[in-house]
Short mmCIF file of C-alpha atoms in Angstrom, two decimals:
data_model
loop_
_atom_site.label_atom_id
_atom_site.label_comp_id
_atom_site.label_asym_id
_atom_site.label_seq_id
_atom_site.Cartn_x
_atom_site.Cartn_y
_atom_site.Cartn_z
CA UNK O 28 -78.87 94.79 -73.33
CA UNK O 29 -81.76 94.10 -70.51
CA UNK O 30 -84.09 96.95 -71.47
CA UNK O 31 -83.67 95.42 -75.43
CA UNK O 32 -84.08 91.74 -74.39
CA UNK O 33 -87.54 91.87 -73.04
CA UNK O 34 -88.87 92.74 -76.76
CA UNK O 35 -89.02 89.26 -77.42
CA UNK O 36 -90.13 87.87 -74.33
CA UNK O 37 -92.79 89.70 -72.72
CA UNK O 38 -95.10 88.90 -75.39
CA UNK O 39 -94.59 84.95 -75.27
CA UNK O 40 -94.52 85.73 -71.34
CA UNK O 41 -97.95 87.09 -71.32
CA UNK O 42 -99.49 84.94 -73.21
CA UNK O 43 -98.22 81.29 -72.21
CA UNK O 44 -98.03 82.15 -68.19
CA UNK O 45 -100.99 84.92 -68.07
CA UNK O 46 -103.13 83.52 -70.74
CA UNK O 47 -103.61 86.54 -72.32
CA UNK O 48 -105.09 87.09 -75.52
CA UNK O 49 -103.06 88.36 -78.84
CA UNK O 50 -104.84 91.72 -78.81
CA UNK O 51 -103.84 92.22 -75.31
CA UNK O 52 -100.27 91.20 -75.74
CA UNK O 53 -100.00 93.45 -78.47
CA UNK O 54 -100.51 96.23 -76.18
CA UNK O 55 -97.76 95.70 -74.20
CA UNK O 56 -95.98 97.22 -76.94
CA UNK O 57 -98.30 100.57 -76.94
CA UNK O 58 -97.69 100.30 -73.17
CA UNK O 59 -93.95 100.09 -73.10
CA UNK O 60 -93.74 103.14 -75.73
CA UNK O 61 -96.00 105.38 -73.63
CA UNK O 62 -93.41 104.68 -71.15
CA UNK O 63 -90.41 105.50 -73.13
CA UNK O 64 -92.15 109.09 -74.14
CA UNK O 65 -92.78 109.52 -70.22
CA UNK O 66 -89.05 108.80 -69.85
CA UNK O 67 -88.00 111.21 -72.31
CA UNK O 68 -90.09 113.95 -71.11
CA UNK O 69 -88.77 113.63 -67.43
CA UNK O 70 -85.57 113.44 -68.65
CA UNK O 71 -85.38 116.54 -70.62
CA UNK O 72 -86.84 118.38 -67.32
CA UNK O 73 -84.00 117.07 -65.44
CA UNK O 74 -81.82 118.48 -67.97
CA UNK O 75 -82.94 121.25 -67.91
CA UNK O 76 -82.27 121.87 -64.21
CA UNK O 77 -78.89 120.91 -64.60
CA UNK O 78 -79.11 117.60 -63.40
CA UNK O 79 -75.79 115.06 -63.46
CA UNK O 80 -76.03 112.79 -66.08
CA UNK O 81 -74.62 110.07 -64.91
CA UNK O 82 -76.89 109.86 -61.69
CA UNK O 83 -80.07 110.28 -63.97
CA UNK O 84 -78.48 107.08 -66.02
CA UNK O 85 -78.07 105.47 -63.15
CA UNK O 86 -81.81 106.04 -61.85
CA UNK O 87 -82.84 104.81 -64.91
CA UNK O 88 -81.49 101.22 -64.22
CA UNK O 89 -82.90 101.51 -61.32
CA UNK O 90 -86.20 102.23 -62.41
CA UNK O 91 -85.55 99.32 -64.92
CA UNK O 92 -84.61 96.74 -61.62
CA UNK O 93 -88.02 97.84 -60.55
CA UNK O 94 -89.84 97.52 -63.41
CA UNK O 95 -88.31 93.76 -64.23
CA UNK O 96 -89.40 92.81 -61.08
CA UNK O 97 -93.27 93.82 -61.35
CA UNK O 98 -93.31 91.85 -64.34
CA UNK O 99 -91.94 88.52 -62.40
CA UNK O 100 -94.45 89.05 -59.75
CA UNK O 101 -97.15 89.49 -62.10
CA UNK O 102 -97.08 85.51 -62.52
CA UNK O 103 -97.55 84.12 -59.16
CA UNK O 104 -100.33 87.06 -58.26
CA UNK O 105 -101.79 86.46 -61.50
CA UNK O 106 -102.33 89.89 -62.25
CA UNK O 107 -102.41 91.29 -65.70
CA UNK O 108 -102.65 94.88 -64.43
CA UNK O 109 -99.18 94.64 -62.71
CA UNK O 110 -98.03 93.18 -65.85
CA UNK O 111 -98.63 96.18 -67.93
CA UNK O 112 -97.65 98.44 -65.11
CA UNK O 113 -93.90 96.35 -65.35
CA UNK O 114 -94.09 96.60 -69.27
CA UNK O 115 -94.80 100.41 -69.06
CA UNK O 116 -91.82 101.00 -66.24
CA UNK O 117 -89.74 98.93 -68.29
CA UNK O 118 -90.39 101.69 -71.23
CA UNK O 119 -89.70 104.41 -68.55
CA UNK O 120 -86.64 103.70 -67.61
CA UNK O 121 -85.34 102.84 -70.78
CA UNK O 122 -86.25 105.88 -72.51
CA UNK O 123 -84.40 107.94 -69.55
CA UNK O 124 -81.47 105.53 -69.30
CA UNK O 125 -81.16 106.73 -73.14
CA UNK O 126 -81.31 110.34 -73.21
CA UNK O 127 -79.20 110.10 -69.99
CA UNK O 128 -76.23 108.52 -71.72
CA UNK O 129 -76.63 110.13 -75.10
CA UNK O 130 -76.29 113.74 -73.29
CA UNK O 131 -73.08 112.28 -71.52
CA UNK O 132 -71.84 111.09 -74.81
CA UNK O 133 -72.51 115.03 -76.00
CA UNK O 134 -71.12 116.44 -73.54
CA UNK O 135 -67.93 115.07 -73.30
CA UNK O 136 -64.81 117.03 -73.48
CA UNK O 137 -63.30 117.32 -76.74
CA UNK O 138 -59.19 116.67 -76.65
CA UNK O 139 -57.15 116.26 -79.28
CA UNK O 140 -58.14 114.39 -82.39
CA UNK O 141 -61.29 112.40 -80.57
CA UNK O 142 -64.16 114.80 -80.94
CA UNK O 143 -67.83 114.71 -79.40
CA UNK O 144 -68.85 112.93 -83.21
CA UNK O 145 -66.76 110.09 -82.40
CA UNK O 146 -68.27 109.56 -78.94
CA UNK O 147 -71.76 109.75 -80.68
CA UNK O 148 -71.07 106.95 -83.04
CA UNK O 149 -69.20 105.02 -80.54
CA UNK O 150 -72.90 105.59 -78.59
CA UNK O 151 -74.80 104.39 -81.01
CA UNK O 152 -72.65 101.08 -82.29
CA UNK O 153 -73.07 100.03 -78.61
CA UNK O 154 -76.84 100.59 -78.90
CA UNK O 155 -77.22 98.85 -81.94
CA UNK O 156 -74.65 95.85 -80.61
CA UNK O 157 -76.59 95.71 -77.47
CA UNK O 158 -79.71 95.20 -79.24
CA UNK O 159 -78.70 92.79 -81.47
CA UNK O 160 -77.44 90.67 -78.84
CA UNK O 161 -79.56 91.40 -76.38
CA UNK O 162 -82.57 89.94 -78.79
CA UNK O 163 -80.56 87.39 -79.85
CA UNK O 164 -79.48 85.74 -76.52
CA UNK O 165 -83.16 86.50 -75.21
CA UNK O 166 -84.88 84.32 -77.59
CA UNK O 167 -82.00 81.64 -77.49
CA UNK O 168 -82.61 81.20 -73.50
CA UNK O 169 -86.18 81.44 -73.79
CA UNK O 170 -86.61 78.05 -76.37
CA UNK O 171 -83.43 76.82 -74.49
CA UNK O 172 -85.37 76.35 -71.46
CA UNK O 173 -88.79 75.86 -72.86
CA UNK O 174 -86.64 73.01 -74.52
CA UNK O 175 -85.54 71.32 -71.16
CA UNK O 176 -88.76 71.93 -69.32
CA UNK O 177 -91.47 70.04 -71.86
CA UNK O 178 -88.22 67.30 -72.30
CA UNK O 179 -89.02 66.97 -68.23
CA UNK O 180 -92.68 66.59 -68.44
CA UNK O 181 -93.37 64.75 -71.63
CA UNK O 182 -90.97 61.80 -70.05
CA UNK O 183 -91.97 58.38 -69.86
CA UNK O 184 -92.04 56.85 -66.12
CA UNK O 185 -89.53 54.78 -65.59
CA UNK O 186 -90.85 50.87 -64.56
CA UNK O 187 -91.33 49.86 -61.25
CA UNK O 188 -89.08 46.62 -60.48
CA UNK O 189 -91.72 43.81 -60.01
CA UNK O 190 -91.79 42.65 -56.62
CA UNK O 191 -90.48 38.87 -55.87
CA UNK O 192 -92.93 36.64 -54.37
CA UNK O 193 -92.07 33.89 -52.15
CA UNK O 194 -94.71 31.62 -54.35
CA UNK O 195 -92.88 32.33 -57.39
CA UNK O 196 -89.39 31.15 -56.37
CA UNK O 197 -88.31 27.27 -55.83
CA UNK O 198 -85.64 26.70 -53.61
CA UNK O 199 -83.09 24.00 -53.71
CA UNK O 200 -84.94 22.13 -50.68
CA UNK O 201 -87.96 22.29 -52.25
CA UNK O 202 -87.00 21.19 -55.66
CA UNK O 203 -84.64 17.80 -54.06
CA UNK O 204 -87.79 17.05 -52.01
CA UNK O 205 -90.28 16.68 -55.34
CA UNK O 206 -87.21 15.21 -57.22
CA UNK O 207 -86.62 12.12 -54.78
CA UNK O 208 -90.63 11.95 -54.22
CA UNK O 209 -90.82 10.96 -58.28
CA UNK O 210 -88.11 8.79 -58.01
CA UNK O 211 -90.11 6.83 -55.02
CA UNK O 212 -92.96 6.94 -57.61
CA UNK O 213 -91.33 5.60 -60.46
CA UNK O 214 -89.22 2.64 -59.86
CA UNK O 215 -88.16 0.11 -63.06
CA UNK O 216 -89.79 1.83 -65.69
CA UNK O 217 -93.81 1.56 -63.87
CA UNK O 218 -95.58 3.56 -61.55
CA UNK O 219 -95.57 2.12 -57.98
CA UNK O 220 -98.26 2.52 -55.22
CA UNK O 221 -97.08 5.53 -52.68
CA UNK O 222 -95.56 3.92 -49.81
CA UNK O 223 -97.86 4.53 -46.56
CA UNK O 224 -96.71 4.71 -43.26
CA UNK O 225 -98.27 2.12 -41.08
CA UNK O 226 -101.34 2.85 -38.46
CA UNK O 227 -100.01 3.44 -34.88
CA UNK O 228 -100.46 1.06 -32.34
CA UNK O 229 -103.02 1.29 -29.24
CA UNK O 230 -101.50 -1.24 -27.11
CA UNK O 231 -103.31 -4.61 -28.97
CA UNK O 232 -102.07 -6.99 -31.11
CA UNK O 233 -102.62 -6.77 -34.42
CA UNK O 234 -105.13 -9.83 -35.51
CA UNK O 235 -107.98 -10.07 -37.86
CA UNK O 236 -111.25 -10.76 -36.48
CA UNK O 237 -112.55 -13.95 -35.54
CA UNK O 238 -116.28 -14.34 -35.70
CA UNK O 239 -118.04 -16.54 -33.21
CA UNK O 240 -119.58 -19.94 -34.81
CA UNK O 241 -123.35 -20.44 -36.02
CA UNK O 242 -125.53 -22.20 -33.53
CA UNK O 243 -126.54 -25.42 -34.85
CA UNK O 244 -129.76 -27.08 -33.86
CA UNK O 245 -129.07 -30.80 -31.71
CA UNK O 246 -129.77 -33.83 -33.63
CA UNK O 247 -132.84 -35.92 -32.98
CA UNK O 248 -135.33 -33.07 -33.26
CA UNK O 249 -137.34 -32.66 -35.56
CA UNK O 250 -138.22 -29.40 -37.64
#
């Protein structure tokens, strides 16, 4: 399933993450096919040497793990060359694994009614089922992750609470003082002059200032 799941993920990954062009992402299919042909050739050589098919299949899985790791690390390193190398290694591991498992199915001992034909049919059914499920799961996971990523980035920011200043609020004591001052100014329906406090005493008696009398001319004097 892992080798088939990359079919719907490599090209969008290269275009969206690495910024590759359409022609460059189409070249990934050629790289994958070249790697698969190399895997077929290497598997044929190992089978000629009477190698263990199960160990060969395990080696193909290990090559696939290294290939997917190469593809993942191509993004932080911003290296398209590393990305193409990973695509080729995916084809190499997938081809090597496919030949190994097919050979294991063909060399299974035939016992009773079940023969090698049934084993080959089961291998083909497993390959087709894995290819269909992996393509559907890979596309669904890609859309789900992309949907949640875009929803988080496009969400509007939450409004910040406005700070409450002291001047914008009116306490109960201020309200009562303003009310008493208004009631003191308005008495009986008419406005009264505000009451001012008396001036402070300075030790002298309060009295009106008396001006001295004007001097008069004496009688009997001519002007």
